[in-house]
CSV table of C-alpha atoms and ligand atoms in Angstrom, one decimal:
chain,number,residue,atom,x,y,z
A,740,UNK,CA,-26.9,-3.2,4.6
A,741,UNK,CA,-23.5,-3.6,6.3
A,742,UNK,CA,-22.8,-1.8,9.6
A,743,UNK,CA,-19.6,-0.9,11.3
A,744,UNK,CA,-19.6,0.4,14.8
A,745,UNK,CA,-16.7,2.8,15.5
A,746,UNK,CA,-16.0,2.8,19.3
A,747,UNK,CA,-14.2,6.1,19.6
A,748,UNK,CA,-14.8,8.5,22.6
A,749,UNK,CA,-17.9,9.6,20.8
A,750,UNK,CA,-19.1,6.4,19.1
A,751,UNK,CA,-20.9,6.2,15.8
A,752,UNK,CA,-22.0,3.9,13.0
A,753,UNK,CA,-20.9,3.6,9.4
A,754,UNK,CA,-23.6,2.3,7.1
A,755,UNK,CA,-22.7,0.7,3.7
A,756,UNK,CA,-25.5,0.1,1.3
A,757,UNK,CA,-26.2,0.7,-2.4
A,758,UNK,CA,-28.8,3.4,-2.8
A,759,UNK,CA,-28.4,4.5,0.8
A,760,UNK,CA,-28.5,8.2,0.0
A,761,UNK,CA,-32.2,8.0,-0.9
A,762,UNK,CA,-32.8,6.8,2.7
A,763,UNK,CA,-30.4,9.3,4.4
A,764,UNK,CA,-33.3,11.2,6.0
A,765,UNK,CA,-34.5,8.1,7.8
A,766,UNK,CA,-31.0,7.1,9.0
A,767,UNK,CA,-30.2,10.7,10.2
A,768,UNK,CA,-33.6,11.0,11.9
A,769,UNK,CA,-32.6,7.9,14.0
A,770,UNK,CA,-29.5,9.7,15.5
A,771,UNK,CA,-30.9,13.1,16.3
A,772,UNK,CA,-34.1,14.6,17.7
A,773,UNK,CA,-33.5,17.8,15.8
A,774,UNK,CA,-35.3,18.3,12.5
A,775,UNK,CA,-33.0,21.0,11.1
A,776,UNK,CA,-30.1,20.1,8.8
A,777,UNK,CA,-27.6,22.2,6.9
A,778,UNK,CA,-26.1,20.3,3.9
A,779,UNK,CA,-22.7,21.4,2.5
A,780,UNK,CA,-21.4,20.1,-0.8
A,781,UNK,CA,-19.5,21.2,-3.9
A,782,UNK,CA,-20.7,22.2,-7.4
A,783,UNK,CA,-20.1,18.8,-9.0
A,784,UNK,CA,-21.8,16.7,-6.3
A,785,UNK,CA,-24.6,19.2,-6.0
A,786,UNK,CA,-25.7,18.4,-9.5
A,787,UNK,CA,-25.4,14.7,-9.0
A,788,UNK,CA,-26.9,14.1,-5.5
A,789,UNK,CA,-28.1,17.2,-3.7
A,790,UNK,CA,-31.7,16.9,-4.8
A,791,UNK,CA,-31.9,13.3,-3.7
A,792,UNK,CA,-30.5,14.0,-0.3
A,793,UNK,CA,-32.8,17.0,0.3
A,794,UNK,CA,-35.8,15.0,-0.9
A,795,UNK,CA,-35.0,12.2,1.5
A,796,UNK,CA,-34.3,14.6,4.4
A,797,UNK,CA,-37.6,16.5,3.8
A,798,UNK,CA,-39.6,13.2,3.6
A,799,UNK,CA,-38.3,12.5,7.1
A,800,UNK,CA,-39.5,15.8,8.4
A,801,UNK,CA,-36.2,17.9,8.2
A,802,UNK,CA,-36.2,21.6,7.5
A,803,UNK,CA,-33.1,21.9,5.3
A,804,UNK,CA,-30.8,24.5,3.8
A,805,UNK,CA,-27.8,23.8,1.5
A,806,UNK,CA,-24.6,25.5,0.5
A,807,UNK,CA,-22.3,24.6,-2.4
A,808,UNK,CA,-18.7,25.8,-3.1
A,809,UNK,CA,-16.4,25.3,-6.2
A,810,UNK,CA,-14.9,21.8,-6.2
A,811,UNK,CA,-11.2,21.1,-5.6
A,812,UNK,CA,-8.5,21.4,-3.0
A,813,UNK,CA,-8.3,25.2,-3.5
A,814,UNK,CA,-11.6,25.5,-1.7
A,815,UNK,CA,-10.3,23.9,1.5
A,816,UNK,CA,-9.3,27.3,2.7
A,817,UNK,CA,-10.1,30.0,5.3
A,818,UNK,CA,-12.1,32.0,2.8
A,819,UNK,CA,-14.6,29.2,2.1
A,820,UNK,CA,-14.6,28.2,5.8
A,821,UNK,CA,-15.8,31.8,6.5
A,822,UNK,CA,-18.5,31.5,4.0
A,823,UNK,CA,-19.6,28.2,5.5
A,824,UNK,CA,-19.8,29.8,9.0
A,825,UNK,CA,-21.9,32.6,7.5
A,826,UNK,CA,-24.2,30.1,5.9
A,827,UNK,CA,-24.6,28.1,9.2
A,828,UNK,CA,-25.5,31.4,10.9
A,829,UNK,CA,-28.0,32.4,8.3
A,830,UNK,CA,-29.6,28.9,8.5
A,831,UNK,CA,-29.9,29.4,12.3
A,832,UNK,CA,-28.1,26.2,13.0
A,833,UNK,CA,-27.9,25.6,16.8
A,834,UNK,CA,-25.8,23.2,18.7
A,835,UNK,CA,-28.5,20.6,18.7
A,836,UNK,CA,-28.9,20.6,14.8
A,837,UNK,CA,-27.1,18.6,12.2
A,838,UNK,CA,-24.5,19.6,9.6
A,839,UNK,CA,-24.1,17.2,6.7
A,840,UNK,CA,-21.0,16.8,4.5
A,841,UNK,CA,-22.1,15.5,1.0
A,842,UNK,CA,-19.1,14.9,-1.3
A,843,UNK,CA,-15.5,13.8,-1.4
A,844,UNK,CA,-12.5,14.5,0.9
A,845,UNK,CA,-12.4,18.2,0.5
A,846,UNK,CA,-16.1,18.6,1.4
A,847,UNK,CA,-15.8,16.2,4.3
A,848,UNK,CA,-12.6,17.8,5.7
A,849,UNK,CA,-13.8,21.5,5.6
A,850,UNK,CA,-17.4,20.7,6.7
A,851,UNK,CA,-16.1,18.6,9.5
A,852,UNK,CA,-13.8,21.4,10.7
A,853,UNK,CA,-16.7,23.9,10.4
A,854,UNK,CA,-18.9,21.6,12.5
A,855,UNK,CA,-16.0,21.1,15.0
A,856,UNK,CA,-15.6,24.9,15.5
A,857,UNK,CA,-19.0,26.5,14.8
A,858,UNK,CA,-20.7,27.2,18.2
A,859,UNK,CA,-17.7,25.1,19.7
A,860,UNK,CA,-19.0,22.0,18.1
A,861,UNK,CA,-22.1,20.8,16.2
A,862,UNK,CA,-22.9,17.2,15.3
A,863,UNK,CA,-22.2,16.3,11.7
A,864,UNK,CA,-22.9,13.5,9.3
A,865,UNK,CA,-20.6,12.3,6.5
A,866,UNK,CA,-22.1,11.2,3.2
A,867,UNK,CA,-18.9,10.5,1.3
A,868,UNK,CA,-19.3,10.1,-2.5
A,869,UNK,CA,-15.8,9.2,-3.6
A,870,UNK,CA,-13.9,6.0,-2.8
A,871,UNK,CA,-11.1,7.9,-1.1
A,872,UNK,CA,-13.6,9.7,1.2
A,873,UNK,CA,-15.6,6.5,1.9
A,874,UNK,CA,-12.6,4.4,2.9
A,875,UNK,CA,-10.4,7.0,4.5
A,876,UNK,CA,-11.3,10.6,5.2
A,877,UNK,CA,-14.9,10.3,6.3
A,878,UNK,CA,-14.0,7.8,9.1
A,879,UNK,CA,-11.7,8.6,12.0
A,880,UNK,CA,-12.6,12.3,12.8
A,881,UNK,CA,-9.7,14.1,11.2
A,882,UNK,CA,-11.0,17.5,9.9
A,883,UNK,CA,-8.9,20.3,8.5
A,884,UNK,CA,-8.4,23.1,6.1
A,885,UNK,CA,-5.2,24.1,4.2
A,886,UNK,CA,-3.3,27.3,4.9
A,887,UNK,CA,-0.3,29.0,3.1
A,888,UNK,CA,2.1,27.0,5.3
A,889,UNK,CA,0.7,23.6,4.1
A,890,UNK,CA,-2.1,21.2,3.7
A,891,UNK,CA,-4.3,20.2,6.6
A,892,UNK,CA,-2.4,22.4,9.0
A,893,UNK,CA,-5.4,23.8,10.8
A,894,UNK,CA,-8.0,21.3,12.0
A,895,UNK,CA,-9.5,19.3,14.8
A,896,UNK,CA,-10.4,15.8,15.8
A,897,UNK,CA,-14.2,15.7,15.6
A,898,UNK,CA,-15.8,12.4,15.0
A,899,UNK,CA,-19.0,12.3,12.8
A,900,UNK,CA,-22.3,11.3,14.3
A,901,UNK,CA,-22.9,8.9,11.4
A,902,UNK,CA,-21.3,8.0,8.1
A,903,UNK,CA,-23.5,6.9,5.2
A,904,UNK,CA,-21.6,5.1,2.3
A,905,UNK,CA,-23.6,4.5,-0.9
A,906,UNK,CA,-21.4,2.5,-3.2
A,907,UNK,CA,-23.6,3.3,-6.1
A,908,UNK,CA,-22.2,6.8,-6.0
A,909,UNK,CA,-18.8,5.4,-6.9
A,910,UNK,CA,-20.1,4.4,-10.3
A,911,UNK,CA,-20.2,8.0,-11.5
A,912,UNK,CA,-16.5,8.6,-10.6
A,913,UNK,CA,-14.1,9.2,-13.4
A,914,UNK,CA,-11.4,6.5,-13.8
A,915,UNK,CA,-8.8,8.9,-12.3
A,916,UNK,CA,-10.9,9.6,-9.2
A,917,UNK,CA,-11.7,5.9,-8.8
A,918,UNK,CA,-7.9,5.1,-9.0
A,919,UNK,CA,-7.2,7.9,-6.5
A,920,UNK,CA,-9.2,5.8,-3.9
A,921,UNK,CA,-7.9,2.5,-5.1
A,922,UNK,CA,-4.4,3.6,-4.0
A,923,UNK,CA,-5.7,3.8,-0.4
A,924,UNK,CA,-7.4,0.5,-0.7
A,925,UNK,CA,-4.1,-1.1,-1.8
A,926,UNK,CA,-2.5,0.6,1.2
A,927,UNK,CA,-5.0,-1.1,3.6
A,928,UNK,CA,-4.2,-4.5,2.0
A,929,UNK,CA,-0.5,-3.9,2.4
A,930,UNK,CA,-0.6,-2.8,6.0
A,931,UNK,CA,-3.2,-5.2,7.4
A,932,UNK,CA,-4.9,-7.7,5.1
A,933,UNK,CA,-3.4,-9.9,2.5
A,934,UNK,CA,-6.8,-11.2,1.4
A,935,UNK,CA,-7.9,-7.7,0.7
A,936,UNK,CA,-4.8,-7.2,-1.3
A,937,UNK,CA,-5.6,-10.4,-3.3
A,938,UNK,CA,-9.1,-9.2,-3.9
A,939,UNK,CA,-7.7,-5.9,-5.4
A,940,UNK,CA,-5.0,-7.6,-7.5
A,941,UNK,CA,-7.4,-10.1,-8.9
A,942,UNK,CA,-9.8,-7.4,-10.2
A,943,UNK,CA,-9.4,-4.5,-12.6
A,944,UNK,CA,-10.9,-1.0,-12.8
A,945,UNK,CA,-13.6,-2.5,-15.1
A,946,UNK,CA,-14.9,-5.1,-12.7
A,947,UNK,CA,-13.9,-3.8,-9.2
A,948,UNK,CA,-17.4,-2.5,-8.8
A,949,UNK,CA,-18.7,-6.1,-8.5
A,950,UNK,CA,-16.9,-6.4,-5.2
A,951,UNK,CA,-17.1,-2.7,-4.1
A,952,UNK,CA,-19.3,-3.3,-1.0
A,953,UNK,CA,-16.8,-5.9,0.3
A,954,UNK,CA,-13.8,-3.7,-0.5
A,955,UNK,CA,-15.3,-0.6,1.2
A,956,UNK,CA,-16.3,-2.7,4.2
A,957,UNK,CA,-12.9,-4.3,4.6
A,958,UNK,CA,-11.0,-1.0,4.3
A,959,UNK,CA,-13.3,0.9,6.8
A,960,UNK,CA,-13.1,-2.0,9.2
A,961,UNK,CA,-9.3,-1.9,9.2
A,962,UNK,CA,-9.4,1.9,9.7
A,963,UNK,CA,-11.9,1.4,12.6
A,964,UNK,CA,-9.6,-1.0,14.5
A,965,UNK,CA,-6.6,1.4,14.1
A,966,UNK,CA,-8.6,4.5,15.0
A,967,UNK,CA,-10.1,2.8,18.1
A,968,UNK,CA,-6.6,2.0,19.3
A,969,UNK,CA,-5.2,5.4,18.6
A,970,UNK,CA,-7.9,8.0,18.1
A,971,UNK,CA,-5.6,11.0,18.4
A,972,UNK,CA,-2.8,9.8,16.2
A,973,UNK,CA,-0.1,9.4,18.7
A,974,UNK,CA,1.3,6.1,17.5
A,975,UNK,CA,-0.3,3.1,15.7
A,976,UNK,CA,-2.6,5.3,13.6
A,977,UNK,CA,0.6,6.5,11.8
A,978,UNK,CA,0.7,3.2,9.8
A,979,UNK,CA,-2.2,4.6,7.8
A,980,UNK,CA,0.5,6.9,6.3
A,981,UNK,CA,2.2,4.1,4.4
A,982,UNK,CA,3.4,5.7,1.2
A,983,UNK,CA,2.3,9.1,2.4
A,984,UNK,CA,5.7,10.7,3.3
A,985,UNK,CA,6.8,10.6,-0.4
A,986,UNK,CA,3.2,10.8,-1.5
A,987,UNK,CA,2.7,14.2,0.1
A,988,UNK,CA,6.0,15.4,-1.2
A,989,UNK,CA,5.0,14.4,-4.8
A,990,UNK,CA,1.6,16.2,-4.3
A,991,UNK,CA,3.4,19.3,-3.0
A,992,UNK,CA,6.0,19.2,-5.8
A,993,UNK,CA,3.1,19.2,-8.3
A,994,UNK,CA,1.5,22.0,-6.4
A,995,UNK,CA,-1.7,19.9,-5.7
A,996,UNK,CA,-2.8,20.3,-9.2
A,997,UNK,CA,-3.8,17.3,-11.4
A,998,UNK,CA,-1.5,14.9,-9.5
A,999,UNK,CA,-4.0,13.2,-7.1
A,1000,UNK,CA,-3.3,12.2,-3.5
A,1001,UNK,CA,-3.7,8.5,-4.6
A,1002,UNK,CA,-1.1,8.9,-7.3
A,1003,UNK,CA,1.3,10.2,-4.7
A,1004,UNK,CA,0.5,7.4,-2.2
A,1005,UNK,CA,0.8,4.7,-5.0
A,1006,UNK,CA,4.2,6.0,-6.1
A,1007,UNK,CA,5.3,6.5,-2.4
A,1008,UNK,CA,4.4,2.9,-1.4
A,1009,UNK,CA,6.2,1.5,-4.4
A,1010,UNK,CA,9.3,3.6,-3.9
A,1011,UNK,CA,9.7,2.8,-0.2
A,1012,UNK,CA,9.0,-0.9,-0.8
A,1013,UNK,CA,11.5,-1.0,-3.7
A,1014,UNK,CA,14.2,0.4,-1.5
A,1015,UNK,CA,13.5,-1.5,1.8
A,1016,UNK,CA,11.6,-4.7,1.2
A,1017,UNK,CA,12.4,-7.8,-0.9
A,1018,UNK,CA,12.2,-7.7,-4.7
A,1019,UNK,CA,9.3,-10.1,-5.1
A,1020,UNK,CA,7.1,-8.1,-2.8
A,1021,UNK,CA,8.1,-4.9,-4.5
A,1022,UNK,CA,7.2,-6.4,-7.9
A,1023,UNK,CA,3.8,-7.7,-6.7
A,1024,UNK,CA,2.9,-4.3,-5.3
A,1025,UNK,CA,4.1,-2.6,-8.5
A,1026,UNK,CA,1.9,-4.8,-10.7
A,1027,UNK,CA,-1.2,-4.2,-8.5
A,1028,UNK,CA,-0.7,-0.5,-8.6
A,1029,UNK,CA,-0.2,-0.5,-12.4
A,1030,UNK,CA,-3.5,-2.4,-12.8
A,1031,UNK,CA,-5.3,0.7,-11.5
A,1032,UNK,CA,-3.4,3.1,-13.8
A,1033,UNK,CA,-1.4,4.5,-10.8
A,1034,UNK,CA,2.3,5.6,-10.9
A,1035,UNK,CA,4.9,3.3,-9.4
A,1036,UNK,CA,7.7,5.9,-9.0
A,1037,UNK,CA,8.8,9.2,-10.3
A,1038,UNK,CA,11.5,10.8,-12.4
A,1039,UNK,CA,11.7,13.8,-10.1
A,1040,UNK,CA,15.1,13.8,-8.4
A,1041,UNK,CA,15.0,12.9,-4.7
A,1042,UNK,CA,16.9,16.2,-3.9
A,1043,UNK,CA,13.8,18.1,-5.2
A,1044,UNK,CA,11.3,16.0,-3.2
A,1045,UNK,CA,13.1,15.9,0.1
A,1046,UNK,CA,12.4,19.6,1.0
A,1047,UNK,CA,8.7,18.7,0.7
A,1048,UNK,CA,9.1,15.5,2.9
A,1049,UNK,CA,10.5,17.6,5.7
A,1050,UNK,CA,7.5,20.0,5.5
A,1051,UNK,CA,5.3,16.9,6.1
A,1052,UNK,CA,3.3,17.0,9.4
A,1053,UNK,CA,4.8,13.6,10.3
A,1054,UNK,CA,8.2,15.2,10.7
A,1055,UNK,CA,9.0,15.9,14.4
A,1056,UNK,CA,12.1,17.9,15.4
A,1057,UNK,CA,14.5,16.8,12.7
A,1058,UNK,CA,13.2,13.3,12.2
A,1059,UNK,CA,10.9,11.6,9.7
A,1060,UNK,CA,8.6,8.7,10.4
A,1061,UNK,CA,8.0,6.4,7.5
A,1062,UNK,CA,6.1,3.1,7.2
A,1063,UNK,CA,7.5,-0.1,5.8
A,1064,UNK,CA,5.7,-3.3,4.9
A,1065,UNK,CA,8.1,-6.2,4.9
A,1066,UNK,CA,5.3,-8.7,4.2
A,1067,UNK,CA,1.8,-8.0,2.9
A,1068,UNK,CA,-0.5,-7.4,5.9
A,1069,UNK,CA,2.2,-6.1,8.4
A,1070,UNK,CA,3.5,-2.6,8.8
A,1071,UNK,CA,6.2,-1.0,11.0
A,1072,UNK,CA,6.8,2.6,11.8
A,1073,UNK,CA,10.4,3.6,11.5
A,1074,UNK,CA,11.7,7.0,12.8
A,1075,UNK,CA,14.9,8.3,11.3
A,1076,UNK,CA,16.7,11.6,11.0
A,1077,UNK,CA,16.0,13.7,7.9
A,1078,UNK,CA,19.6,13.0,6.8
A,1079,UNK,CA,19.2,9.2,7.2
A,1080,UNK,CA,15.9,9.3,5.3
A,1081,UNK,CA,17.5,11.1,2.4
A,1082,UNK,CA,20.4,8.6,2.4
A,1083,UNK,CA,18.0,5.7,2.3
A,1084,UNK,CA,16.0,7.2,-0.6
A,1085,UNK,CA,18.9,8.5,-2.6
A,1086,UNK,CA,21.2,5.5,-2.1
B,2216,LIG,N1,-6.0,9.5,6.8
B,2216,LIG,C1,-5.1,9.1,7.8
B,2216,LIG,C2,-5.8,9.1,9.1
B,2216,LIG,O1,-7.0,9.2,9.2
B,2216,LIG,O2,-5.1,9.0,10.1
């Protein structure tokens, strides 16, 4: 078992172990005196893992209830949030009980926000079952739902009380969902760790599972350091958004349908590196991204993407912050006007 201690205002541990979900009851019983838990998941993860999680919780003496909603980004909305509140009420969840998010990023984000706001804050545990959720969204305390005005526009910082990563769950991911997470892994290598980048570029989607625990550990540990320095996203944490300004624009242009977040981030990283870093680095990044079946650019004209960039949350009063890696393992935050950004990307 690998452990990472995250020293945020409210500190917690991330546990990484193959098969960990079968012991989740034991791990969770160590961080709470309550024996009442509400598990929230989606219809896909429910079929794969819910019984195992409930069995483990019950073996450790928990009284449990569960709620499942349809999978996909469309569920990260006010309507489903309302249903989760109703479920927590019906389950008699009090402030000393535990809410558990079992699933990918959508489940973690909406459950985390429900836990942050229900009764003004209930402890919650993340059991992320996708690579993207394990290495990014389950750690760091960002919780949110989407509204008509945009993605993740309503949310709260609410750190989990525990994160349980079972890398065996990643074996059931489709190639597309695995690649979705690999884009974020490439990002961590690019911004902070050349040896992680080398690990990724020397493997393929077929054999990356052999080094998955090491990969998950390295990515989460990079995120831990950044989040400990800047828990509330006022400065350094922004480097986690390498590739995301254009990535979010691409996701938005595709209407958040079958174009994944990772596809956007991969294309966004390659496009900004192509424009602003040296050709050899851009080529190395492009090859790595291609290995995992991810896009390295887009045919969509920049004039169509820019309106989506300026809707991005990272835009503040007429400016856009983008991240650039001039060498592998280092990242800088650059703030420019929207006009300057469009000149850079169109030029
Ligand atoms: N996913 C970016 C962050 O947690 O700041």
